[in-house]
mmCIF file with all atom_site columns, C-alpha atoms in Angstrom:
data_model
loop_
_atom_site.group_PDB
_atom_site.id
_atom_site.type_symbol
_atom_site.label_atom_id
_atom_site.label_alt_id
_atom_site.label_comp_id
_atom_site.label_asym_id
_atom_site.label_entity_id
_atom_site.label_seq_id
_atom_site.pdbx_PDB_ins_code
_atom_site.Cartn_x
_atom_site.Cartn_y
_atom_site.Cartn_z
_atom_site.occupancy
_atom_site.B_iso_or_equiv
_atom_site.pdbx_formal_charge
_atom_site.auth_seq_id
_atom_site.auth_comp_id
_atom_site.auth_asym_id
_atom_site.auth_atom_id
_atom_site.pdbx_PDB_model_num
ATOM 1   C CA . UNK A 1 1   ? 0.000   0.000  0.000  1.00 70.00 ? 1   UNK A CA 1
ATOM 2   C CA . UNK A 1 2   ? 1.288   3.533  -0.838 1.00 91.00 ? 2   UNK A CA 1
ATOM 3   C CA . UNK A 1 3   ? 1.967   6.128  1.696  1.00 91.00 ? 3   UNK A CA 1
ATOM 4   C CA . UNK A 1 4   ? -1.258  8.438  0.807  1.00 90.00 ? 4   UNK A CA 1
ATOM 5   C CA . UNK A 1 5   ? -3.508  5.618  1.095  1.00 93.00 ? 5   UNK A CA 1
ATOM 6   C CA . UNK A 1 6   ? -2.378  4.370  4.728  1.00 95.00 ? 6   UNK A CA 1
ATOM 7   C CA . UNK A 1 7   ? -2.694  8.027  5.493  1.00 95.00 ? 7   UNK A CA 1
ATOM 8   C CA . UNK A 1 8   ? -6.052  8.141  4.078  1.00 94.00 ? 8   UNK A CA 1
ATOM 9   C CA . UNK A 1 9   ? -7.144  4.961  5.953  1.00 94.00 ? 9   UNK A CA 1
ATOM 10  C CA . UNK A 1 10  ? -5.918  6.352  9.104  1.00 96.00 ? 10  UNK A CA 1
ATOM 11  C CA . UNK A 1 11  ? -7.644  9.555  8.584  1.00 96.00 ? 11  UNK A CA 1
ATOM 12  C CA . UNK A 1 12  ? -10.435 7.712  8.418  1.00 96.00 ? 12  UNK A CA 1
ATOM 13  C CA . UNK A 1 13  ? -9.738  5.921  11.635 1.00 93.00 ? 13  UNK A CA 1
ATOM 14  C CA . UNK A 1 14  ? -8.908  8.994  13.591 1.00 97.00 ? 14  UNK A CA 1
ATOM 15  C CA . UNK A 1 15  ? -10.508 10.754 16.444 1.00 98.00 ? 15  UNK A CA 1
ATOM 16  C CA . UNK A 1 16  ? -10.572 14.695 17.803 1.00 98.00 ? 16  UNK A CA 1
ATOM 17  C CA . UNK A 1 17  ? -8.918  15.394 20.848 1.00 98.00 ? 17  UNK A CA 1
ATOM 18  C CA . UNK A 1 18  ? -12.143 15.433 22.353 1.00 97.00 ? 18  UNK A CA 1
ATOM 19  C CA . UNK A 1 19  ? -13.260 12.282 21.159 1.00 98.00 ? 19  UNK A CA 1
ATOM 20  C CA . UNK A 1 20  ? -10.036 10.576 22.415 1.00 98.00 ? 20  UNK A CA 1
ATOM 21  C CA . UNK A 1 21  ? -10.013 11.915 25.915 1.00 98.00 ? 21  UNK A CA 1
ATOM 22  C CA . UNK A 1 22  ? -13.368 10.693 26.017 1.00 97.00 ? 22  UNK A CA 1
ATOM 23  C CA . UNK A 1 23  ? -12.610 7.131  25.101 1.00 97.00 ? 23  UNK A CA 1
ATOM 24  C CA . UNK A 1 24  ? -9.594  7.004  27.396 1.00 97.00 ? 24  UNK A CA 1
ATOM 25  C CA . UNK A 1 25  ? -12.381 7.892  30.345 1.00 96.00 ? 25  UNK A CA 1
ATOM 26  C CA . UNK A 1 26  ? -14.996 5.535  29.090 1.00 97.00 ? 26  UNK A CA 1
ATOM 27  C CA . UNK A 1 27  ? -11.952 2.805  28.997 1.00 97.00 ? 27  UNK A CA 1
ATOM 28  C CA . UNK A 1 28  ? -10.421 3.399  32.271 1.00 97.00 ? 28  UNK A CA 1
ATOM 29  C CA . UNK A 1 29  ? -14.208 3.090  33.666 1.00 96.00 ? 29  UNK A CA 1
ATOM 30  C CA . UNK A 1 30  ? -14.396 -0.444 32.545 1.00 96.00 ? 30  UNK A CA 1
ATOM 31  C CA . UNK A 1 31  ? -10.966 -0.924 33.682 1.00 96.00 ? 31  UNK A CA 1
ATOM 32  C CA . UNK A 1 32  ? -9.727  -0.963 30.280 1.00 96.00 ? 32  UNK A CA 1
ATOM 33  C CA . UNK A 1 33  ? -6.894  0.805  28.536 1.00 96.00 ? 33  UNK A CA 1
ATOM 34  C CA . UNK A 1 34  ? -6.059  0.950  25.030 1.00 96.00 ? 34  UNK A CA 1
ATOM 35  C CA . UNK A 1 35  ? -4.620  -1.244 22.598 1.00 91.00 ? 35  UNK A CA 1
ATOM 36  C CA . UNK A 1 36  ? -3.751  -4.590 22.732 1.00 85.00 ? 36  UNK A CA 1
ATOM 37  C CA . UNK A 1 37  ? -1.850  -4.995 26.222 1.00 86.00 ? 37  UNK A CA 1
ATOM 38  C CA . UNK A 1 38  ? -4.714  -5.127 28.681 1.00 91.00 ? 38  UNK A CA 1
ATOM 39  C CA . UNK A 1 39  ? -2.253  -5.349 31.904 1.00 94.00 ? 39  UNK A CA 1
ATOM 40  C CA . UNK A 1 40  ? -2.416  -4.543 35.482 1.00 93.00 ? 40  UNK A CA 1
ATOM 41  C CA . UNK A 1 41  ? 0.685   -2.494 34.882 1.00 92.00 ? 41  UNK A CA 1
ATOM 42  C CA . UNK A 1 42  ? -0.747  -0.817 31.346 1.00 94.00 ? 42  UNK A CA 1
ATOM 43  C CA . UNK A 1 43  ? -4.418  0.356  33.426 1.00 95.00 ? 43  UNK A CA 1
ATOM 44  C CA . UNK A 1 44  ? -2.249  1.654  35.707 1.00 95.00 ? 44  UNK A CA 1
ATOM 45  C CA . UNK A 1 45  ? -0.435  3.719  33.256 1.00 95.00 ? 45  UNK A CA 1
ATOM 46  C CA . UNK A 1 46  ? -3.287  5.190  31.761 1.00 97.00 ? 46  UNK A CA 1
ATOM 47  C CA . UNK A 1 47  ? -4.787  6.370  34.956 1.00 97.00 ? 47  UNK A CA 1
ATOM 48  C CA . UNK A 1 48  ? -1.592  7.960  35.958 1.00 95.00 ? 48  UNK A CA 1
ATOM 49  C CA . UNK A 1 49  ? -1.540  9.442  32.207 1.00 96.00 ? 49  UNK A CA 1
ATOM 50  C CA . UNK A 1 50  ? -5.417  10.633 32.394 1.00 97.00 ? 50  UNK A CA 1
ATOM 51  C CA . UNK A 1 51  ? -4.671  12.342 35.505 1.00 96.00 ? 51  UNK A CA 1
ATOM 52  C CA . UNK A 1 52  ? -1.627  14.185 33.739 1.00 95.00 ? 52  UNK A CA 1
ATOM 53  C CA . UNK A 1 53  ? -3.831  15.148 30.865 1.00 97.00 ? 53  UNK A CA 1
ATOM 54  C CA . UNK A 1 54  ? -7.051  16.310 32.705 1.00 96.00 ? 54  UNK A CA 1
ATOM 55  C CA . UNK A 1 55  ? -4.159  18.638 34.521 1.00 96.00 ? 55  UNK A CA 1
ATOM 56  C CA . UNK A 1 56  ? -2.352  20.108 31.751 1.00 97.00 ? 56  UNK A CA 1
ATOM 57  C CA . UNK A 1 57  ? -6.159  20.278 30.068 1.00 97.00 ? 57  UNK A CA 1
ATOM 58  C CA . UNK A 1 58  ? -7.564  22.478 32.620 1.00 96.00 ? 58  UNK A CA 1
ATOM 59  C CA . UNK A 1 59  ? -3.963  24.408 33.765 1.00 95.00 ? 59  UNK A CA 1
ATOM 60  C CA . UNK A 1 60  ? -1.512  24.357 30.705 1.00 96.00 ? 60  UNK A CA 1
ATOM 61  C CA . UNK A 1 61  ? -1.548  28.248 28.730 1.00 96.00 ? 61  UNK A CA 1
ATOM 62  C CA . UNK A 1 62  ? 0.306   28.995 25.746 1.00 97.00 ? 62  UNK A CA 1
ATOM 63  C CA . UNK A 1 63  ? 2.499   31.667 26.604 1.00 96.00 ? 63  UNK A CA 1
ATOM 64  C CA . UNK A 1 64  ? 1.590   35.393 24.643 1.00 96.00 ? 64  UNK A CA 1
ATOM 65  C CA . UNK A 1 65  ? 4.548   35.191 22.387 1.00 95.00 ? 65  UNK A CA 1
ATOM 66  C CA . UNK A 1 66  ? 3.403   31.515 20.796 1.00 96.00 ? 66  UNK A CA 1
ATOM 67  C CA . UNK A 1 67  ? -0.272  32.939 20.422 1.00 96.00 ? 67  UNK A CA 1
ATOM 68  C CA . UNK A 1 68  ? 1.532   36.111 18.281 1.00 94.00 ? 68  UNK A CA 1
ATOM 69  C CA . UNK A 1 69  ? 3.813   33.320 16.669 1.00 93.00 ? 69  UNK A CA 1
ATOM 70  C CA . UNK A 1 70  ? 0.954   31.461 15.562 1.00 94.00 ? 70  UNK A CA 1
ATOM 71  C CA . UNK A 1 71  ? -0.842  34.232 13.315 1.00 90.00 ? 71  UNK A CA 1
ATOM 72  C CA . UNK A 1 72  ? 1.966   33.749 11.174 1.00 85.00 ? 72  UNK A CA 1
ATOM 73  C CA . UNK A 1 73  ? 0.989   29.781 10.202 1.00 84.00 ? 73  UNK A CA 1
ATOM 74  C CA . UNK A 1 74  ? -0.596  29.968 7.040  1.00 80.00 ? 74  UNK A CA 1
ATOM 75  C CA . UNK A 1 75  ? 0.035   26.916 5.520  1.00 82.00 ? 75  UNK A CA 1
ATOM 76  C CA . UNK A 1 76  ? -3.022  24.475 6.179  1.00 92.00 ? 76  UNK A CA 1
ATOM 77  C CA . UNK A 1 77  ? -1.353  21.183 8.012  1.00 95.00 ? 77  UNK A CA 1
ATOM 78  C CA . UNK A 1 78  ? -3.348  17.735 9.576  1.00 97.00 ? 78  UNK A CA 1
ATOM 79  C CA . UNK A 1 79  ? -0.936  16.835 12.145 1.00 98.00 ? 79  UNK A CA 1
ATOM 80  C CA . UNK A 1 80  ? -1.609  13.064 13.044 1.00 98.00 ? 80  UNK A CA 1
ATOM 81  C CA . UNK A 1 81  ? -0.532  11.953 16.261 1.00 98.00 ? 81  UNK A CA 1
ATOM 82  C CA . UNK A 1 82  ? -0.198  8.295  16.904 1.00 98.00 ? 82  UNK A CA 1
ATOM 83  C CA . UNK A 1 83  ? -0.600  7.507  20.879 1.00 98.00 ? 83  UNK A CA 1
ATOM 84  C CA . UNK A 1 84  ? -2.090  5.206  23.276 1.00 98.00 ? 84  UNK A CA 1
ATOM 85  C CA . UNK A 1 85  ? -3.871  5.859  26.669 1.00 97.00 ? 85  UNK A CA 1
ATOM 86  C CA . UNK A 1 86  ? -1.162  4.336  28.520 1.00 96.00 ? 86  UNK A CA 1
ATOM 87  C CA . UNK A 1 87  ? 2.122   6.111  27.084 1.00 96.00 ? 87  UNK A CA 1
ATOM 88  C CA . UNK A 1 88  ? 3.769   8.460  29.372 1.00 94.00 ? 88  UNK A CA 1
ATOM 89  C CA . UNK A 1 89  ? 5.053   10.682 27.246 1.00 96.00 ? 89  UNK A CA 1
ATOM 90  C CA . UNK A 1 90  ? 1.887   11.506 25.307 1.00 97.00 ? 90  UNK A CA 1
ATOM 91  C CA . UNK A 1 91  ? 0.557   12.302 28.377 1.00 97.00 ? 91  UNK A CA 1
ATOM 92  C CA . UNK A 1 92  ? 2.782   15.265 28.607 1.00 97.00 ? 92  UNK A CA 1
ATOM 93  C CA . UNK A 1 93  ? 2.800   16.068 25.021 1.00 98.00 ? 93  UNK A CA 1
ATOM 94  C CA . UNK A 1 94  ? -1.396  15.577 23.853 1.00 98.00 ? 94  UNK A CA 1
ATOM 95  C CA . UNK A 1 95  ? -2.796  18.618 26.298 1.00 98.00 ? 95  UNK A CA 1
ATOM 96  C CA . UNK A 1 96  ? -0.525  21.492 24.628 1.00 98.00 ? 96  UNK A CA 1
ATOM 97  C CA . UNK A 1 97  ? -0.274  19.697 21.037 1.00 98.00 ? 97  UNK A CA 1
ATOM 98  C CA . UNK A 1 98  ? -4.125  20.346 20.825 1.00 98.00 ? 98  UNK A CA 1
ATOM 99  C CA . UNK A 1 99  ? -3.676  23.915 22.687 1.00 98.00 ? 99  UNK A CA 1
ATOM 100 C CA . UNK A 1 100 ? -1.706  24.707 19.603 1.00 97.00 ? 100 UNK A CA 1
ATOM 101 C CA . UNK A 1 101 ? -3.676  23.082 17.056 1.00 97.00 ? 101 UNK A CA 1
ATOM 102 C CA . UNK A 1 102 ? -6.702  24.933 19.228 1.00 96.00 ? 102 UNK A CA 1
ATOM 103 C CA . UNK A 1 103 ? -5.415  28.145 18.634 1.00 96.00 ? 103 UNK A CA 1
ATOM 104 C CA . UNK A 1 104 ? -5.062  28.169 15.219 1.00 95.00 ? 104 UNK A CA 1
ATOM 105 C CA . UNK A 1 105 ? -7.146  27.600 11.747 1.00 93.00 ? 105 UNK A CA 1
ATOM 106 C CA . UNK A 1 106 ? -3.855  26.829 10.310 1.00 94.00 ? 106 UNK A CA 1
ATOM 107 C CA . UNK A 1 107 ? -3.912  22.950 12.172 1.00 96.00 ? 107 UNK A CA 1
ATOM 108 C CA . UNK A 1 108 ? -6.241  20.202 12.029 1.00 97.00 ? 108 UNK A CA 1
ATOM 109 C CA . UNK A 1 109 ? -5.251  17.712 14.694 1.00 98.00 ? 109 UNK A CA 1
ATOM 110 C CA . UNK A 1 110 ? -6.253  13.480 14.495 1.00 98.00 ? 110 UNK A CA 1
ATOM 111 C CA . UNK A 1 111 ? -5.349  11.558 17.036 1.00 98.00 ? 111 UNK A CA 1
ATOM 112 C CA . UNK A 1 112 ? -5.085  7.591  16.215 1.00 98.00 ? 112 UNK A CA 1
ATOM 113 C CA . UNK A 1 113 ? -4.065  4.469  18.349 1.00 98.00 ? 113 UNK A CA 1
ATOM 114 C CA . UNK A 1 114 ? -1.160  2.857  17.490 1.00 97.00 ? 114 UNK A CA 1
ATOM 115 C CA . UNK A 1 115 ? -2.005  -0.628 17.734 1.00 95.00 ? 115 UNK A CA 1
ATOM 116 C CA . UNK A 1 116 ? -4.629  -0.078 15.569 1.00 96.00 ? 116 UNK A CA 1
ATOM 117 C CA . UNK A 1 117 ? -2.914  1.796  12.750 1.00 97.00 ? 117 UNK A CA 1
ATOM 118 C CA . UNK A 1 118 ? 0.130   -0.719 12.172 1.00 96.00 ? 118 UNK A CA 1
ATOM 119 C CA . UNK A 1 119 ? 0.840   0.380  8.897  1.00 96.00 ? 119 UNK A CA 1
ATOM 120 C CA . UNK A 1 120 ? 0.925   4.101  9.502  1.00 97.00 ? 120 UNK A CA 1
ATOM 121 C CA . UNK A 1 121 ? 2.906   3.363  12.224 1.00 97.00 ? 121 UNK A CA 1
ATOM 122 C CA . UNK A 1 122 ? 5.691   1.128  10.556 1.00 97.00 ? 122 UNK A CA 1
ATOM 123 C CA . UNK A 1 123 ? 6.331   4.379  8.375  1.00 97.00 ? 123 UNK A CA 1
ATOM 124 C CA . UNK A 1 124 ? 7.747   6.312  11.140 1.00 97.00 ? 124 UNK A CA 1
ATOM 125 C CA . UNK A 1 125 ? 9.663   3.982  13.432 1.00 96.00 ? 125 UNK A CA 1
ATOM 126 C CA . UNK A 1 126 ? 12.219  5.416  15.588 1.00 94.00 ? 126 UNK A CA 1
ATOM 127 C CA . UNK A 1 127 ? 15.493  3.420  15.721 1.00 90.00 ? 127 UNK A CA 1
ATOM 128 C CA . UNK A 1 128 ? 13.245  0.642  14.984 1.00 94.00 ? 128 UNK A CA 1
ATOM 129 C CA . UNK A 1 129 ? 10.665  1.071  17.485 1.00 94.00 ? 129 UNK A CA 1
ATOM 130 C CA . UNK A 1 130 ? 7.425   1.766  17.706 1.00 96.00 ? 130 UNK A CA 1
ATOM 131 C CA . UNK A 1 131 ? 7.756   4.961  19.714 1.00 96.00 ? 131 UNK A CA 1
ATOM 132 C CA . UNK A 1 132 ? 4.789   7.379  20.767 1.00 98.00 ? 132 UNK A CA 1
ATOM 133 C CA . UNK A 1 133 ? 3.689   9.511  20.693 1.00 98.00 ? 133 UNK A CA 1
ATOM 134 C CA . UNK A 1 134 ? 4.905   10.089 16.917 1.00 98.00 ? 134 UNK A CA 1
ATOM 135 C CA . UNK A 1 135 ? 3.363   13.799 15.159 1.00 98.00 ? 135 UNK A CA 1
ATOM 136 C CA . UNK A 1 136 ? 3.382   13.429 11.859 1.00 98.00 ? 136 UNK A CA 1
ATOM 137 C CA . UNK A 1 137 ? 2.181   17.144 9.905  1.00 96.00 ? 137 UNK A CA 1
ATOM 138 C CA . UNK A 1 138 ? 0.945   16.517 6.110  1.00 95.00 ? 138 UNK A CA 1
ATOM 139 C CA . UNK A 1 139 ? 0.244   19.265 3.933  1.00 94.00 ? 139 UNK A CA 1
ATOM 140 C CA . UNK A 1 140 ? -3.582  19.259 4.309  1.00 94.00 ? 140 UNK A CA 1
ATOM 141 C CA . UNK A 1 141 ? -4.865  18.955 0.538  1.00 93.00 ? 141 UNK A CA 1
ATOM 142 C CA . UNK A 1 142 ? -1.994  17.035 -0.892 1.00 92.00 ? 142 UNK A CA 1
ATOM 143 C CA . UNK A 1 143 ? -1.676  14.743 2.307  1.00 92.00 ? 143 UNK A CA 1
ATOM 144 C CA . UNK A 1 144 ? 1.924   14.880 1.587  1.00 94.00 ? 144 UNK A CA 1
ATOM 145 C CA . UNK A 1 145 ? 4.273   13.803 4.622  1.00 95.00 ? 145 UNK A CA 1
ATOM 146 C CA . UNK A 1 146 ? 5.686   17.695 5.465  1.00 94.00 ? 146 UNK A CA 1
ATOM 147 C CA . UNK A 1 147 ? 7.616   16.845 8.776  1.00 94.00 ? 147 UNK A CA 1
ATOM 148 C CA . UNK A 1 148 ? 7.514   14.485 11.814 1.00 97.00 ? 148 UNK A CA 1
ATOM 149 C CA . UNK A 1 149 ? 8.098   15.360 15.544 1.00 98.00 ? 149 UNK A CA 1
ATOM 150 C CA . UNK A 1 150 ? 8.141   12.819 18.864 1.00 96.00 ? 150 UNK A CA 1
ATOM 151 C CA . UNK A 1 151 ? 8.658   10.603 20.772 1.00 97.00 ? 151 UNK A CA 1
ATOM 152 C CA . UNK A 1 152 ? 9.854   12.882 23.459 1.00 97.00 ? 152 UNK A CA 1
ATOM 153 C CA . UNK A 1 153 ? 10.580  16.919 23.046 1.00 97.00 ? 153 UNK A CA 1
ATOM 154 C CA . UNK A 1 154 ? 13.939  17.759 22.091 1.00 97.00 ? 154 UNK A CA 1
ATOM 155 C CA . UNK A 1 155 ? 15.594  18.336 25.599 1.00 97.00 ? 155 UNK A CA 1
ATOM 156 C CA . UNK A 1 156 ? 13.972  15.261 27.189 1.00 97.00 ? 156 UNK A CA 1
ATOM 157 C CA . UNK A 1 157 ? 15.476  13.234 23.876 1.00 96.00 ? 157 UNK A CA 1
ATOM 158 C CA . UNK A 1 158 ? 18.849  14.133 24.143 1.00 96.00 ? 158 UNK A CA 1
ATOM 159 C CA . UNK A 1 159 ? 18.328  13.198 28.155 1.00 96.00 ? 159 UNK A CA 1
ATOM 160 C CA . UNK A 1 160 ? 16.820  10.218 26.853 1.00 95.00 ? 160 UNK A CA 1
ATOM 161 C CA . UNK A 1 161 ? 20.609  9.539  24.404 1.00 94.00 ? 161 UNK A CA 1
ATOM 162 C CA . UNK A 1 162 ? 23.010  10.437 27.084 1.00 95.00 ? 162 UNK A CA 1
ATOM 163 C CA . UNK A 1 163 ? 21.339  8.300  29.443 1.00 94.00 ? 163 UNK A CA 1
ATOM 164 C CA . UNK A 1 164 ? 21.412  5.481  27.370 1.00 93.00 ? 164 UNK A CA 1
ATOM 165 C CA . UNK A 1 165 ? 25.084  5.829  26.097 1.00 93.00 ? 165 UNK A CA 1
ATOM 166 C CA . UNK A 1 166 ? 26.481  6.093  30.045 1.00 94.00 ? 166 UNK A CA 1
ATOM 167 C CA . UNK A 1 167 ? 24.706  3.587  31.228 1.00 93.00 ? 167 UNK A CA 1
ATOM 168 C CA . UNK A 1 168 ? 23.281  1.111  28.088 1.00 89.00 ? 168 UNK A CA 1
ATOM 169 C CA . UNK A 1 169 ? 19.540  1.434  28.615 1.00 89.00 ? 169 UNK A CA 1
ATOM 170 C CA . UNK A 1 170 ? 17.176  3.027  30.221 1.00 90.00 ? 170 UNK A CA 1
ATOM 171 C CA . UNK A 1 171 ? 16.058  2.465  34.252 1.00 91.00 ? 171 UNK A CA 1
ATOM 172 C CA . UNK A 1 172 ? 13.404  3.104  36.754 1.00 90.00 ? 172 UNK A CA 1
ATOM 173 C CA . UNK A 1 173 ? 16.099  5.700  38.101 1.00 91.00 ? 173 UNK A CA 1
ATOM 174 C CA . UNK A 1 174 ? 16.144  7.525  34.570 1.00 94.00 ? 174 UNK A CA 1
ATOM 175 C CA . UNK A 1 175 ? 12.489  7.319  34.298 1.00 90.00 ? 175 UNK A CA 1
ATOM 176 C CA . UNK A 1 176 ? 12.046  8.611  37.236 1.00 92.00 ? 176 UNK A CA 1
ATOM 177 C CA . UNK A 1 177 ? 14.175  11.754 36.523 1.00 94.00 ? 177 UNK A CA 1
ATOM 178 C CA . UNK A 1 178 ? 12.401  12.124 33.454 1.00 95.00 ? 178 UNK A CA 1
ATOM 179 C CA . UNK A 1 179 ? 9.019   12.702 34.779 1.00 93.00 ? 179 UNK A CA 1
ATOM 180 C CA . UNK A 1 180 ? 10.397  15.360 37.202 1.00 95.00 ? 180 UNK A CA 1
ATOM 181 C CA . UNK A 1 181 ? 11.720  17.166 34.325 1.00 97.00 ? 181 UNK A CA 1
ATOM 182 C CA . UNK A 1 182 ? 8.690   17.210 32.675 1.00 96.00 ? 182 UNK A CA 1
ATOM 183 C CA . UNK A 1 183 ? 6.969   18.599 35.694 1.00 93.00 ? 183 UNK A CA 1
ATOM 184 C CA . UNK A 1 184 ? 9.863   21.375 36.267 1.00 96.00 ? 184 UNK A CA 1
ATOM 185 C CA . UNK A 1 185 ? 9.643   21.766 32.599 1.00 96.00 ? 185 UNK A CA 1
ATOM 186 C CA . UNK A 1 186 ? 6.182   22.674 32.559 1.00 94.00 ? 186 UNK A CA 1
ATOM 187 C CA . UNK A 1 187 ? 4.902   21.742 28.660 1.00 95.00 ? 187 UNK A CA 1
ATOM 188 C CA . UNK A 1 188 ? 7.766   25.111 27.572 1.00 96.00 ? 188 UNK A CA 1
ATOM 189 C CA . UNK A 1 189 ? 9.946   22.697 25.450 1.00 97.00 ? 189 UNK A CA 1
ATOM 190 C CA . UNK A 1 190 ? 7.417   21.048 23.910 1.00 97.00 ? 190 UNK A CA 1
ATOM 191 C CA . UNK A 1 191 ? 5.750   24.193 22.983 1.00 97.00 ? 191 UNK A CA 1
ATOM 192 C CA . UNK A 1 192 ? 8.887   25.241 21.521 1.00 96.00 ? 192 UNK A CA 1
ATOM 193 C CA . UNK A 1 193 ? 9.111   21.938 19.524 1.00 97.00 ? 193 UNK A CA 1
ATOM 194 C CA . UNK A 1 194 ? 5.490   22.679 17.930 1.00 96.00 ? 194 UNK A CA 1
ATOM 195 C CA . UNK A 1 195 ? 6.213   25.935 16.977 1.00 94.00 ? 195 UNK A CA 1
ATOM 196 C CA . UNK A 1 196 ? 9.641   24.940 15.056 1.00 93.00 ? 196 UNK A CA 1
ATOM 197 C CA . UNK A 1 197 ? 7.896   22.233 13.434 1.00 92.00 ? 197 UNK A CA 1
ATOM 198 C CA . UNK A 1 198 ? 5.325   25.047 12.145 1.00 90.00 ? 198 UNK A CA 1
ATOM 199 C CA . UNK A 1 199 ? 8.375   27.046 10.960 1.00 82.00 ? 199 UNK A CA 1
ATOM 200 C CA . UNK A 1 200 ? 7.121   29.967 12.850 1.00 63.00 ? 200 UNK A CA 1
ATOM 201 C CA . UNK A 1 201 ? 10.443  30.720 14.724 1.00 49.00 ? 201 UNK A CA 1
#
């Protein structure tokens, strides 16, 4: 299958950021998360990541420069993000991803599970992996693959690199130290991120 038609099927296959926060609830009450691991460990996760998102939902502003910034996107971009409920990362990233794509015309955002969009996924592996969450931006009409952004925000990745070359792979410790950077961090890199990967810096 060519890359515009597994595009096209996942557009098809994609929900609003509204419509995905909503199934993540409705999952979590049937103690249920999403995709294909239904784990102890995985409901977990996604209650932990719910309660992230219904924070940075109700708290997270874009700052008055990235508003200004954001007049300038002209170009009209779909940026599909490929997730699940239980990932950690898109937890942090989801909430101000749609505040951007909110406060623009310039954006349509579609969310879409990974495990259910294998083929779309495949496309943009990272070293290999199926890593989420994974942005990709087409040009709207042509559906034409403009740029791609994730798993993490630039400062956590290169935490993520160093990490991994000192010690070999990544531990609870690490982990750990991630998450607090994200809190300290407060959404500002990944904020940054968006707005390079609009070309409006």
């Amino acid at each position: 299958m060519i890359m515009k038609d597994i595009i096209e099927n996942s557009l098809e296959n994609s929900y609003t950021y509204t419509e995905y926060r909503t199934m993540v609830s409705e999952l979590l009450a049937e103690g249920k998360a999403t995709g294909e691991n239904q784990t102890e460990s995985y409901l977990n996760y996604s209650k932990l990541g719910n309660a992230r998102m219904k924070r940075l939902d109700k708290k997270f502003q874009l700052s008055e420069e990235t508003l200004k910034l954001l007049q300038h996107a002209k170009q009209e971009i779909t940026w599909i993000v490929l997730t699940e409920g239980w990932c950690g990362d898109a937890a942090h990233a989801l909430p101000i991803i749609h505040k951007i794509s909110d406060a623009t015309d310039a954006i349509d955002l579609k969310i879409v599970l990974r495990d259910e969009n294998e083929e779309l996924m495949n496309q943009f592996l990272t070293n290999g992996n199926k890593s989420i969450p994974k942005l990709v931006a087409l040009d709207t009409k042509t559906k034409e693959v403009i740029n791609t952004w994730g798993p993490r925000p630039s400062i956590a990745t290169k935490m993520v690199n160093d990490y991994k070359e000192a010690n070999g792979s990544l531990d609870p410790v690490f982990k750990e130290e991630l998450q607090v950077w994200y809190n300290k961090n407060k959404g500002e890199n990944i904020e940054k991120d968006m707005l390079e990967l609009l070309q409006v810096l």
